[in-house]
Amino acid sequence: MFSKILIANRGEIAVRIIKTCRRLGIATVVVYSEADADSMAVEMADETVFIGPAPAAQSYLVADKIVDACRQTGAEAVHPGFGFLSENAGFAKRLAAEGIVFIGPNPHAIEAMGDKIESKKFATRAGVSVVPGHVGEIDDTAHAIKISEDIGYPVMIKASAGGGGKGIRVAWNQKDVEEGFPAVRAEAKASFGDDRIFIEKFIESPRHIEIQVLGDKHGNVVHLFERECSIQRRNQKVIEEAPSPLLDETTRAAMGAQAVALAKAVNYDSAGTVEFVAGQDKSFFFLEMNTRLQVEHPVTELITGVDLVEQMIRSAYGEKLAFGQKDLKINGWAMESRIYAEDPYRGFLPSIGRLVRYSPPKEGEVDGGIVRNDAGVREGDEISMFYDPMISKLSTWGETRIAAIDVMGRALEDFHIEGLGQNIPFLAAVMDQARFRSGVLSTNYIKDEFPEGFVGVPPTDYQRDLMSAVACAMHRIVTARSAPQLVRDEWVVIAGQDKRNVRLSNGGHAFNVEMIETGRRYGLTDVEWRPGLRIFRARFDGKAFTVAVKPAAEGFVIRHRATTLHVLVLSPRSAELHGKLPPKKAADTSKQILSPMPGLVVTLDVVPGQTVRTGEQVAIVEAMKMQNIIRAERDGVVKAVGAKAGDSVAADEVLVEFG
C-alpha cells in the first residue's frame, strides 16, 4: 500500500480523504493557497506545501505546482478529490510521466468519458441513447445561436469540463444564448481552465439519477446502485438521496447494467458516476460520466457500507475489488443536504464572510438513525469568494425514506451557523414538504415549489404554540435574574399578526404551558438555555426540538426549521400600549440598483446620463466563480455610478442611482 499520498484539493473533500488515509495508515500531504493557509485540512495533514495565490488558476489548477509538491515531499500518489484537476487527462498523464500514481481512472477513460463532448460521441458510437444535442466544439456566440435554433429551444449551454453546477445556463430564446454563451465560457475558463462549450436539448421536468460505478485494474466493474439528485437550483445539486424513490428493481438493474457496460468499454478502473436524465415513466437517457469521486458519495457509502475513497486508493495501488455485484445490497435509505454559504431570503445569492458561530449536529447514531457531517471548516473560519460556497454536507441514514428525512429534519434543527447567510432554513422547508416526502420529484422542484423565491414558511399552530412557550420561558428566565419582583405567570404574546394570552408556571428546567384562548396545555421540559445562548433546546409535549434564538430590540427572534417569528412577551398593559405604536416605514430604494451580494464587479455597463430600459443589463458581479447578471427593474436616467469593473462590493452597496 502507498505510504504517502498528496491531496490536490481543499476544504471538506481534503478532510474526507485524510480521514480514510489515517484509518489505512497512510501519511498525507495537503497543498494550499493563501486563502487556505489556516484551514482544517492544513491542520490535519501530516505535511503541507504552499502553492500560491487564492485564485484557483494560480494555485490548485497549476499542475507544475502539484508535481513539485510531490517531489518535495516524496508523495507516491495524488488524490485529486473533485473539481480542479480531478478530470484532467493531461494531468493524469503528467503524473504518470513523473512516476506518480494518479488516484483516479486511467487517462484514456478520462478522455473518453470525462469530457462531456467526447463522452457523448463515445456513447453514441456505443449505441447508448443520449440527449439530443451538438457534441462538437462551438466557435462563437453566432455559432451557438445557430446550433440552438437547429436543436430547438429550450437548450442547455454547458461547459465541457464543467461540474458542481458551474458553467451551465438554460436558454429559452436567442437573447438568452447571446448573454448566456459568453457567461458560461467565462465561468468555464475561470473554474476549470477550459472554455470549450457544448449545447444540448433541455428536457423539461426530468429527474436526475446517477449510477455509482467502481472498477479495478483487472477488468472488474460493479455498480453501487443509484442516487437521486433531482433537487437542484441553478443546475447545482442541493439535496441527494440513495436509492431513488422513482426506480423499481427492473429499471435499477437496467440503468446499472448500462453504466457498467460503458465503464467496461473504457477499462474504467476507479470510482466514477454515470449520469442519466430520467422521465417520470422511468425512461432514461445517458447524460454524461463524471470520472471522479462525486460530492454526494456519502449517501452511497451509507446504504452500501463501502468506503469509496478507500476503494479508489486500493484500485490505484493495483488491488482487485474485494467484492462482486452479488455481494452489494441496499441497506436502508440515506439523505444528503448541502449546506451552502448563500442567503435563501435574497434569491440564494452567495454569502461570504466569517463563521462567527459554527455548531454542527452530533454525529453517529441518533434516534434510530445515523447523522454524518462532512466538513472542512471550523468556527472562526472564513468562507472565501474564490471557491465553492459549500460549507458542509449533512447526511443522514434511516431504515426507510421517511425515517431518513425525519432524522435529517432534526439534524438541521441542531445545525447552528452565524456570521453569513446559509440555506439551512430552506433545506428544513423541503424536508417538511408533503411533495418531497411523497418522492414525486423533478429538477424543476425548487422552481415549482418556490416560484417567488424563498421567504420562509408560515408557522403551523403547533409551531406558534412552541415559539410562544419558548419566548415566555426565556423572558421568565431573564426576568428572574434581572428583576425577580416582576416575574408573573400570565403574559400577552405577540408574534406577527397573532396575539394570545399564555400562562407559564413553575420554573427551573421545566414549565407548564397553557394557551388560554384555546385551552391547549403542554409541558416544556429538559430546557437547555441561558441568557446569551443562540440555541434553545428542550422537549415540547414530550418531543425534542431545537430553535435558534436571538434578542431583538423588543422580544426575541425565534427560528424553528423554516419558520421565523419576532415574538414579544408583554404584560397586558404593555401589550395595550404596543398596539398604539405607528409602524416603521421602510427605506425607499426604488431609485437605486444595489449589489445583491458581496463580490467582484466584472463589468459596469452604464454611465451617468445614460437612459436605461427595464430589463437591460447594467452590471455583472462575480462571487464563488459564478457570474450574476444584474438588470434594471425600471426605466430611468442614470444619475450616478457607485463602482467600476474590478471593485469589490458588499451586499446592498449602491451600484447605480437613477435621477
XYZ file of C-alpha atoms in Angstrom:
659
model
C 0.000 0.000 0.000
C 1.074 3.620 -0.538
C 2.962 5.154 2.355
C 2.247 8.796 1.451
C -0.497 10.428 -0.636
C -0.741 14.059 -1.734
C -4.242 15.550 -1.795
C -4.562 18.057 -4.633
C -7.653 19.711 -3.248
C -9.036 21.718 -0.359
C -11.971 22.025 2.030
C -14.217 19.180 3.056
C -13.067 16.700 0.421
C -9.435 17.095 1.532
C -10.518 16.424 5.128
C -12.606 13.457 3.954
C -9.613 11.878 2.169
C -7.344 12.476 5.169
C -9.752 10.559 7.434
C -9.647 7.455 5.238
C -5.866 7.700 4.847
C -5.449 7.868 8.626
C -7.548 4.731 9.012
C -5.378 2.962 6.429
C -2.131 4.184 7.997
C -1.190 6.357 5.013
C 0.596 9.695 5.560
C -0.960 12.715 3.842
C 0.303 15.874 2.180
C -2.047 18.803 1.573
C -1.318 21.643 -0.829
C -2.846 25.009 -0.015
C -3.327 28.506 -1.377
C -3.088 31.805 0.507
C -6.822 31.645 1.244
C -6.482 28.185 2.859
C -3.365 28.707 4.974
C -5.285 28.275 8.242
C -7.756 25.649 7.029
C -8.787 22.459 8.787
C -7.208 20.342 6.032
C -3.864 22.078 6.544
C -4.152 21.483 10.295
C -4.971 17.781 9.880
C -2.420 16.815 7.210
C 0.931 15.276 8.101
C 2.716 17.647 5.692
C 1.690 20.772 3.787
C 3.002 22.651 0.746
C 2.079 26.233 -0.165
C 1.213 26.556 -3.873
C 0.317 30.201 -4.446
C -2.389 32.891 -4.517
C -6.050 32.305 -3.771
C -7.423 32.172 -7.349
C -7.546 28.512 -8.397
C -5.996 29.313 -11.781
C -2.840 30.368 -9.918
C -2.753 27.511 -7.398
C -4.953 24.402 -7.420
C -5.173 24.289 -11.228
C -1.424 24.544 -11.828
C -0.155 21.007 -12.494
C 3.508 22.029 -12.184
C 2.952 23.116 -8.594
C 1.295 19.817 -7.688
C 4.140 17.823 -9.239
C 6.724 19.970 -7.451
C 4.915 19.350 -4.156
C 5.138 15.597 -4.755
C 8.856 15.887 -5.414
C 9.389 17.938 -2.253
C 7.537 15.514 -0.009
C 8.119 12.149 -1.667
C 4.407 11.517 -2.144
C 3.850 8.394 -4.237
C 0.325 9.177 -5.380
C -2.092 12.079 -5.811
C -5.781 12.054 -4.913
C -7.437 14.932 -6.801
C -10.779 14.887 -4.941
C -13.424 16.542 -7.134
C -13.224 19.708 -9.206
C -9.894 21.367 -10.060
C -7.663 18.763 -11.833
C -9.727 15.678 -10.993
C -10.965 15.130 -14.573
C -7.936 16.450 -16.422
C -6.412 13.680 -18.533
C -3.328 15.768 -19.219
C -2.667 15.995 -15.503
C -3.048 12.227 -15.076
C -0.578 11.657 -17.935
C 1.855 14.167 -16.462
C 1.820 12.345 -13.128
C 2.425 9.022 -14.863
C 5.391 10.507 -16.707
C 6.785 11.649 -13.369
C 6.333 8.191 -11.830
C 3.498 9.379 -9.580
C 0.241 7.407 -9.312
C -2.998 9.227 -10.108
C -5.761 8.032 -7.765
C -8.484 8.033 -10.349
C -9.239 6.388 -13.674
C -6.699 5.870 -16.465
C -6.187 8.813 -18.853
C -7.960 7.022 -21.694
C -11.116 6.676 -19.598
C -10.939 10.334 -18.606
C -10.573 11.401 -22.221
C -13.316 9.112 -23.472
C -15.868 9.713 -20.736
C -14.789 12.579 -18.510
C -15.018 15.234 -21.205
C -18.701 15.940 -21.835
C -18.247 16.415 -25.573
C -16.135 13.279 -26.065
C -18.335 11.195 -23.757
C -21.402 11.888 -25.891
C -19.547 10.957 -29.057
C -18.336 7.762 -27.414
C -21.765 6.890 -26.033
C -23.366 7.449 -29.424
C -20.853 5.118 -31.089
C -21.517 2.560 -28.385
C -25.241 2.618 -29.121
C -26.261 4.310 -25.886
C -29.301 6.568 -26.048
C -28.216 10.163 -25.412
C -29.970 13.502 -25.073
C -30.214 15.257 -28.480
C -27.608 17.981 -28.901
C -24.493 19.319 -30.586
C -21.431 17.446 -29.379
C -18.802 19.319 -31.373
C -16.945 22.416 -30.268
C -18.634 25.794 -30.703
C -16.748 28.706 -32.252
C -18.548 31.796 -31.000
C -21.902 33.271 -29.985
C -23.240 33.370 -33.551
C -22.406 29.678 -33.969
C -24.082 28.946 -30.612
C -27.270 30.716 -31.751
C -27.424 28.702 -34.991
C -26.893 25.413 -33.133
C -29.558 26.309 -30.570
C -32.082 27.122 -33.282
C -31.295 23.856 -35.094
C -31.838 21.829 -31.895
C -34.890 23.871 -30.889
C -35.398 25.865 -27.715
C -35.049 25.410 -24.807
C -31.409 24.329 -24.834
C -28.759 23.905 -22.163
C -25.385 25.603 -22.629
C -22.747 23.662 -20.728
C -19.029 23.835 -20.133
C -17.341 20.715 -21.462
C -15.108 20.461 -18.387
C -17.843 21.632 -16.027
C -19.065 20.259 -12.760
C -20.636 21.314 -9.493
C -23.382 23.250 -11.275
C -20.920 25.774 -12.695
C -20.697 26.685 -16.337
C -24.342 25.918 -17.120
C -27.179 28.100 -18.464
C -30.625 27.238 -19.824
C -31.539 29.325 -22.868
C -35.187 29.737 -23.813
C -34.575 32.102 -26.738
C -31.876 33.820 -28.812
C -31.349 36.597 -26.245
C -30.592 34.010 -23.569
C -27.932 32.473 -25.821
C -26.403 35.868 -26.588
C -25.990 36.553 -22.877
C -25.510 33.011 -21.598
C -22.883 31.698 -24.006
C -20.152 34.250 -23.119
C -21.039 33.967 -19.409
C -20.683 30.171 -19.462
C -17.417 30.429 -21.386
C -16.036 32.903 -18.818
C -17.110 30.715 -15.884
C -15.601 27.639 -17.539
C -12.276 29.347 -18.103
C -12.138 30.677 -14.531
C -13.268 27.458 -12.841
C -11.743 24.707 -14.982
C -9.135 26.321 -17.210
C -11.076 25.031 -20.242
C -13.540 27.250 -22.130
C -14.980 24.674 -24.551
C -18.783 24.656 -24.617
C -21.460 22.288 -25.904
C -25.209 22.628 -26.300
C -27.938 20.039 -25.856
C -31.704 19.913 -25.736
C -33.094 20.850 -22.327
C -35.627 18.224 -21.292
C -38.371 19.782 -19.195
C -39.472 18.297 -15.844
C -36.897 15.488 -15.820
C -35.339 13.614 -12.943
C -31.581 13.453 -12.459
C -30.467 9.956 -11.489
C -26.882 8.745 -11.413
C -25.245 5.355 -11.029
C -22.089 4.941 -8.949
C -19.567 2.612 -10.594
C -16.337 1.205 -9.255
C -13.631 -0.608 -11.205
C -10.167 -2.028 -10.700
C -7.163 -2.562 -12.981
C -8.091 -6.223 -13.552
C -11.240 -5.664 -15.620
C -13.730 -5.874 -12.756
C -16.506 -3.262 -12.604
C -19.529 -3.084 -10.310
C -22.211 -0.519 -9.679
C -23.243 0.596 -6.213
C -26.820 1.454 -7.182
C -28.240 4.910 -7.795
C -28.553 8.346 -6.307
C -31.487 10.684 -6.924
C -30.136 14.214 -7.449
C -33.226 15.986 -8.794
C -33.422 18.701 -6.137
C -31.286 21.311 -7.869
C -31.053 25.067 -8.069
C -29.256 26.778 -10.957
C -28.224 23.258 -12.049
C -26.387 22.797 -8.764
C -27.402 19.856 -6.629
C -28.872 20.772 -3.247
C -30.338 17.543 -1.833
C -29.405 14.000 -2.873
C -30.633 10.627 -1.731
C -29.986 6.946 -2.251
C -31.700 4.944 -3.521
C -34.134 6.796 -5.823
C -37.853 6.775 -4.948
C -38.611 6.521 -8.689
C -36.873 3.292 -9.611
C -38.144 -0.235 -9.379
C -35.814 -3.233 -9.398
C -36.110 -3.724 -13.161
C -35.201 -0.123 -14.023
C -32.446 -0.075 -11.424
C -30.904 -3.191 -12.934
C -31.158 -1.788 -16.477
C -29.518 1.524 -15.558
C -26.827 -0.258 -13.568
C -26.071 -2.629 -16.433
C -25.775 0.244 -18.907
C -23.448 2.159 -16.566
C -21.241 -0.893 -16.078
C -21.145 -1.564 -19.822
C -19.978 1.981 -20.520
C -17.351 1.737 -17.794
C -16.029 -1.598 -19.057
C -15.829 -0.240 -22.601
C -13.137 2.206 -21.481
C -11.470 -0.153 -18.989
C -12.652 2.025 -16.138
C -10.546 1.408 -13.032
C -11.689 3.729 -10.240
C -14.794 5.341 -8.772
C -16.962 7.158 -11.295
C -20.522 8.172 -11.905
C -22.734 7.668 -14.949
C -25.451 10.304 -15.008
C -28.863 9.869 -16.591
C -31.805 12.128 -17.216
C -34.981 10.155 -16.468
C -38.640 10.682 -17.203
C -41.426 10.088 -14.724
C -42.256 6.995 -16.805
C -38.802 5.565 -15.863
C -37.370 6.140 -19.355
C -33.759 7.296 -19.180
C -31.008 8.789 -21.362
C -27.265 8.910 -20.846
C -26.246 12.433 -19.897
C -22.549 12.319 -19.034
C -19.973 10.491 -16.979
C -18.041 12.096 -14.150
C -14.684 10.345 -13.949
C -14.051 11.199 -10.325
C -15.480 10.967 -6.844
C -18.829 12.756 -6.554
C -19.679 15.346 -3.919
C -22.679 13.242 -2.897
C -20.776 9.978 -2.427
C -21.659 9.778 1.323
C -25.227 8.636 0.614
C -23.919 5.683 -1.384
C -21.499 4.835 1.409
C -24.325 4.948 3.966
C -26.546 2.458 2.101
C -23.766 0.071 0.999
C -21.163 0.301 3.774
C -18.416 0.776 1.155
C -15.748 3.474 1.669
C -15.354 4.820 -1.871
C -12.189 6.779 -1.097
C -10.571 3.607 0.221
C -11.613 1.674 -2.882
C -10.132 4.352 -5.139
C -6.834 4.115 -3.279
C -6.787 0.306 -3.395
C -7.626 0.264 -7.097
C -4.897 2.813 -7.876
C -2.427 0.634 -5.971
C -3.395 -2.300 -8.180
C -5.553 -4.344 -5.828
C -8.549 -6.299 -7.094
C -12.048 -5.432 -5.924
C -12.737 -7.497 -2.821
C -16.426 -7.925 -3.730
C -18.632 -8.583 -6.735
C -22.029 -7.279 -7.815
C -23.886 -10.023 -5.961
C -22.207 -9.001 -2.701
C -23.680 -5.479 -2.829
C -27.066 -4.777 -1.272
C -29.100 -1.665 -0.499
C -29.496 -1.199 3.245
C -31.980 1.474 4.302
C -32.140 4.994 2.906
C -29.793 7.982 3.000
C -30.209 11.739 2.505
C -27.633 14.465 1.916
C -28.224 18.196 2.349
C -25.591 20.571 1.043
C -25.075 23.415 3.486
C -24.203 26.389 1.301
C -22.934 29.873 2.157
C -25.802 31.641 0.466
C -28.802 33.686 1.506
C -32.044 31.889 0.627
C -34.025 35.028 1.507
C -32.114 37.005 -1.168
C -32.534 34.690 -4.112
C -29.872 32.233 -2.869
C -27.078 34.641 -3.725
C -23.614 33.761 -2.430
C -22.801 34.977 1.066
C -19.165 35.239 2.056
C -17.645 36.031 5.419
C -16.552 34.535 8.701
C -18.250 31.656 10.513
C -18.841 33.575 13.728
C -20.688 30.540 15.071
C -20.465 27.044 13.618
C -22.099 24.309 15.650
C -22.995 21.181 13.644
C -25.276 18.433 14.990
C -23.900 15.481 16.898
C -22.686 12.724 14.577
C -23.279 8.997 14.952
C -26.384 7.072 15.957
C -29.328 9.354 16.726
C -32.922 8.249 17.369
C -32.573 5.008 15.420
C -30.771 6.679 12.520
C -27.298 7.933 11.674
C -26.041 11.525 11.293
C -22.853 12.287 9.354
C -21.401 15.719 8.622
C -18.586 16.088 6.066
C -16.970 19.491 6.584
C -13.685 21.281 6.121
C -14.404 24.275 8.325
C -14.419 25.236 11.982
C -15.901 28.089 13.933
C -13.939 31.225 13.067
C -13.007 30.130 9.543
C -13.788 32.364 6.594
C -15.804 31.362 3.534
C -13.881 32.841 0.614
C -15.247 34.326 -2.592
C -12.639 32.346 -4.561
C -14.088 28.846 -4.150
C -17.277 26.822 -3.991
C -19.818 28.146 -1.440
C -20.421 24.776 0.237
C -19.827 24.825 3.998
C -20.526 21.158 4.664
C -22.523 18.113 3.589
C -25.007 16.858 6.157
C -26.036 13.234 5.589
C -28.482 11.026 7.441
C -29.499 7.378 7.286
C -32.722 5.660 8.293
C -34.303 2.278 7.760
C -36.881 3.897 5.443
C -37.001 7.028 3.313
C -39.313 8.846 5.739
C -37.078 7.848 8.650
C -34.024 9.299 6.870
C -35.968 12.516 6.151
C -37.072 12.816 9.780
C -33.510 12.318 11.054
C -32.384 14.997 8.594
C -35.051 17.409 9.806
C -33.900 17.089 13.412
C -30.232 17.331 12.408
C -30.938 20.562 10.513
C -32.626 21.946 13.632
C -29.413 21.251 15.555
C -27.141 22.877 12.933
C -26.335 26.438 14.017
C -24.393 28.903 11.843
C -23.940 32.645 12.278
C -21.882 35.275 10.510
C -23.105 34.760 6.955
C -26.163 33.653 5.056
C -26.780 29.913 4.878
C -29.502 27.719 3.441
C -30.436 25.596 6.480
C -33.954 27.091 6.779
C -34.611 26.295 3.123
C -33.387 22.709 3.473
C -35.628 22.283 6.502
C -38.589 23.589 4.495
C -38.028 20.946 1.824
C -37.811 18.155 4.428
C -41.222 19.177 5.773
C -42.949 19.456 2.399
C -45.599 16.880 1.582
C -44.488 16.648 -2.058
C -40.862 15.966 -1.165
C -41.867 13.381 1.415
C -44.015 11.662 -1.239
C -40.984 11.264 -3.536
C -42.616 12.991 -6.529
C -39.528 14.912 -7.659
C -38.070 16.644 -10.719
C -35.237 19.022 -11.465
C -37.897 21.768 -11.574
C -38.856 21.054 -7.973
C -37.446 24.226 -6.408
C -38.789 26.436 -9.195
C -42.213 24.776 -8.944
C -42.491 24.847 -5.163
C -40.849 28.234 -4.567
C -41.797 30.260 -7.683
C -41.371 33.599 -5.912
C -38.166 32.574 -4.194
C -37.797 31.526 -0.579
C -39.352 33.758 2.056
C -39.675 31.224 4.832
C -42.688 29.109 5.733
C -45.764 30.264 7.676
C -45.926 28.731 11.164
C -48.245 25.853 11.931
C -50.465 26.059 15.019
C -48.033 23.740 16.774
C -45.089 26.000 15.900
C -46.921 29.101 17.148
C -47.576 27.332 20.437
C -43.979 26.120 20.641
C -42.434 29.528 19.905
C -44.803 31.285 22.293
C -43.788 28.870 25.031
C -40.080 29.330 24.252
C -40.388 33.122 24.304
C -42.230 33.064 27.638
C -39.652 30.696 29.141
C -36.745 32.878 28.007
C -38.484 36.018 29.229
C -39.116 34.419 32.605
C -35.505 33.225 32.940
C -34.166 36.699 32.083
C -36.655 38.472 34.347
C -35.929 36.133 37.279
C -32.283 37.208 37.058
C -32.703 40.934 36.492
C -35.976 41.825 38.241
C -37.427 38.855 40.149
C -40.215 41.002 41.546
C -41.654 41.294 38.021
C -41.950 37.540 37.441
C -45.526 36.575 36.640
C -47.347 33.578 35.211
C -49.610 35.215 32.619
C -48.362 37.123 29.602
C -49.595 38.512 26.320
C -47.567 37.087 23.445
C -47.451 38.883 20.084
C -45.931 37.034 17.134
C -46.559 38.657 13.769
C -50.313 39.095 13.426
C -51.011 36.585 16.185
C -51.814 37.838 19.684
C -52.552 35.421 22.511
C -52.591 35.016 26.256
C -50.202 32.439 27.678
C -49.890 31.041 31.169
C -46.441 29.676 32.037
C -45.944 28.346 35.557
C -43.256 26.646 37.628
C -39.626 27.177 36.658
C -36.158 25.743 36.709
C -35.773 23.384 33.792
C -39.466 22.561 33.352
C -42.582 24.654 32.743
C -46.291 24.039 32.464
C -47.679 25.972 29.489
C -51.307 26.829 28.684
C -52.643 28.677 25.656
C -55.525 30.364 27.460
C -57.818 31.054 24.466
C -57.657 27.501 23.111
C -57.048 25.620 26.344
C -54.147 23.695 24.824
C -51.690 22.567 27.502
C -48.079 21.460 27.110
C -45.063 20.530 29.137
C -41.845 22.409 28.304
C -39.197 20.188 29.832
C -35.452 19.460 29.737
C -34.747 23.121 28.958
C -31.168 23.895 27.889
C -30.791 27.658 27.648
C -29.337 30.621 29.472
C -29.119 34.308 28.513
C -26.603 34.809 25.709
C -27.037 31.402 24.093
C -28.314 31.409 20.493
C -29.727 27.888 20.684
C -32.679 26.808 22.845
C -33.111 23.049 23.292
C -35.912 21.348 25.162
C -38.853 18.972 24.857
C -42.288 20.297 23.995
C -45.155 17.967 24.735
C -42.515 15.238 25.098
C -40.941 15.856 21.664
C -37.319 17.031 21.422
C -36.740 20.228 19.448
C -34.160 22.931 18.835
C -34.749 26.562 17.884
C -32.359 29.370 17.020
C -32.958 32.445 19.162
C -31.574 35.950 19.402
C -32.685 39.050 21.285
C -34.338 41.834 19.295
C -34.975 45.484 20.152
C -38.176 44.127 21.605
C -38.638 40.481 22.448
C -36.884 37.658 20.609
C -36.407 36.451 17.050
C -37.022 32.704 17.033
C -36.471 30.286 14.149
C -37.790 26.740 14.112
C -36.837 24.924 10.932
C -38.036 27.164 8.081
C -40.240 29.425 10.196
C -39.008 32.643 11.779
C -41.077 34.838 14.109
C -40.394 38.020 16.040
C -42.046 37.243 19.376
C -42.857 39.780 22.084
C -43.751 38.829 25.657
C -45.659 41.670 27.326
C -47.781 42.452 30.326
C -51.433 43.228 29.455
C -50.835 46.995 29.859
C -47.651 46.943 27.747
C -49.486 44.979 25.046
C -52.240 47.621 25.004
C -49.711 50.435 24.545
C -47.744 48.475 21.965
C -50.796 48.347 19.736
C -50.801 52.139 19.528
C -47.229 52.399 18.155
C -47.032 53.520 14.485
C -45.378 51.030 12.093
C -41.816 51.826 10.964
C -41.514 52.889 7.324
C -39.071 51.036 5.105
C -36.324 52.999 3.351
C -37.058 53.963 -0.284
C -34.522 52.253 -2.575
C -36.649 52.399 -5.730
C -34.157 54.702 -7.483
C -31.134 52.546 -6.731
C -29.684 49.326 -8.073
C -27.948 47.538 -5.210
C -25.422 44.740 -5.356
C -27.418 41.649 -4.365
C -24.338 40.020 -2.824
C -20.716 40.623 -1.871
C -18.407 40.006 -4.793
C -16.239 41.401 -7.588
C -17.606 43.775 -10.244
C -16.779 42.188 -13.616
C -18.441 44.900 -15.716
C -20.489 48.001 -15.026
C -22.173 48.817 -18.293
C -23.796 52.232 -17.753
C -22.553 55.803 -17.270
C -24.131 58.937 -15.761
C -26.665 60.482 -18.107
C -27.430 57.213 -19.892
C -31.066 56.171 -20.406
C -31.738 52.625 -19.222
C -34.784 50.491 -20.013
C -36.376 47.839 -17.833
C -34.591 44.506 -18.202
C -31.362 45.906 -19.624
C -28.071 44.584 -18.232
C -26.329 47.169 -16.054
C -23.599 45.107 -14.382
C -22.113 41.674 -13.781
C -20.987 40.760 -10.269
C -18.981 37.582 -9.672
C -18.642 35.583 -6.468
C -17.557 31.999 -5.868
C -16.863 31.524 -9.592
C -20.473 32.343 -10.537
C -21.293 35.390 -12.664
C -24.578 37.140 -11.851
C -26.127 39.466 -14.403
C -27.844 42.461 -12.780
C -30.644 44.137 -14.729
C -32.587 47.362 -14.373
C -36.000 46.861 -12.782
C -37.349 50.188 -14.086
C -36.786 52.746 -16.836
C -34.640 55.710 -15.873
C -31.715 58.005 -16.454
C -28.505 57.182 -14.613
C -27.624 59.863 -12.067
C -24.530 58.265 -10.538
C -22.443 55.096 -10.709
C -21.092 53.768 -7.420
C -18.496 51.242 -8.611
C -16.332 50.221 -11.534
C -15.036 46.987 -13.033
C -12.552 45.352 -10.681
C -14.061 46.780 -7.498
C -15.042 44.567 -4.586
C -18.542 45.386 -3.353
C -20.611 44.435 -0.327
C -24.203 43.224 -0.319
C -26.623 46.165 -0.748
C -23.853 48.509 -1.902
C -25.221 51.028 -4.423
C -24.073 50.227 -7.965
C -26.299 52.606 -9.907
C -28.525 55.510 -8.854
C -31.265 56.946 -11.060
C -32.256 60.602 -11.194
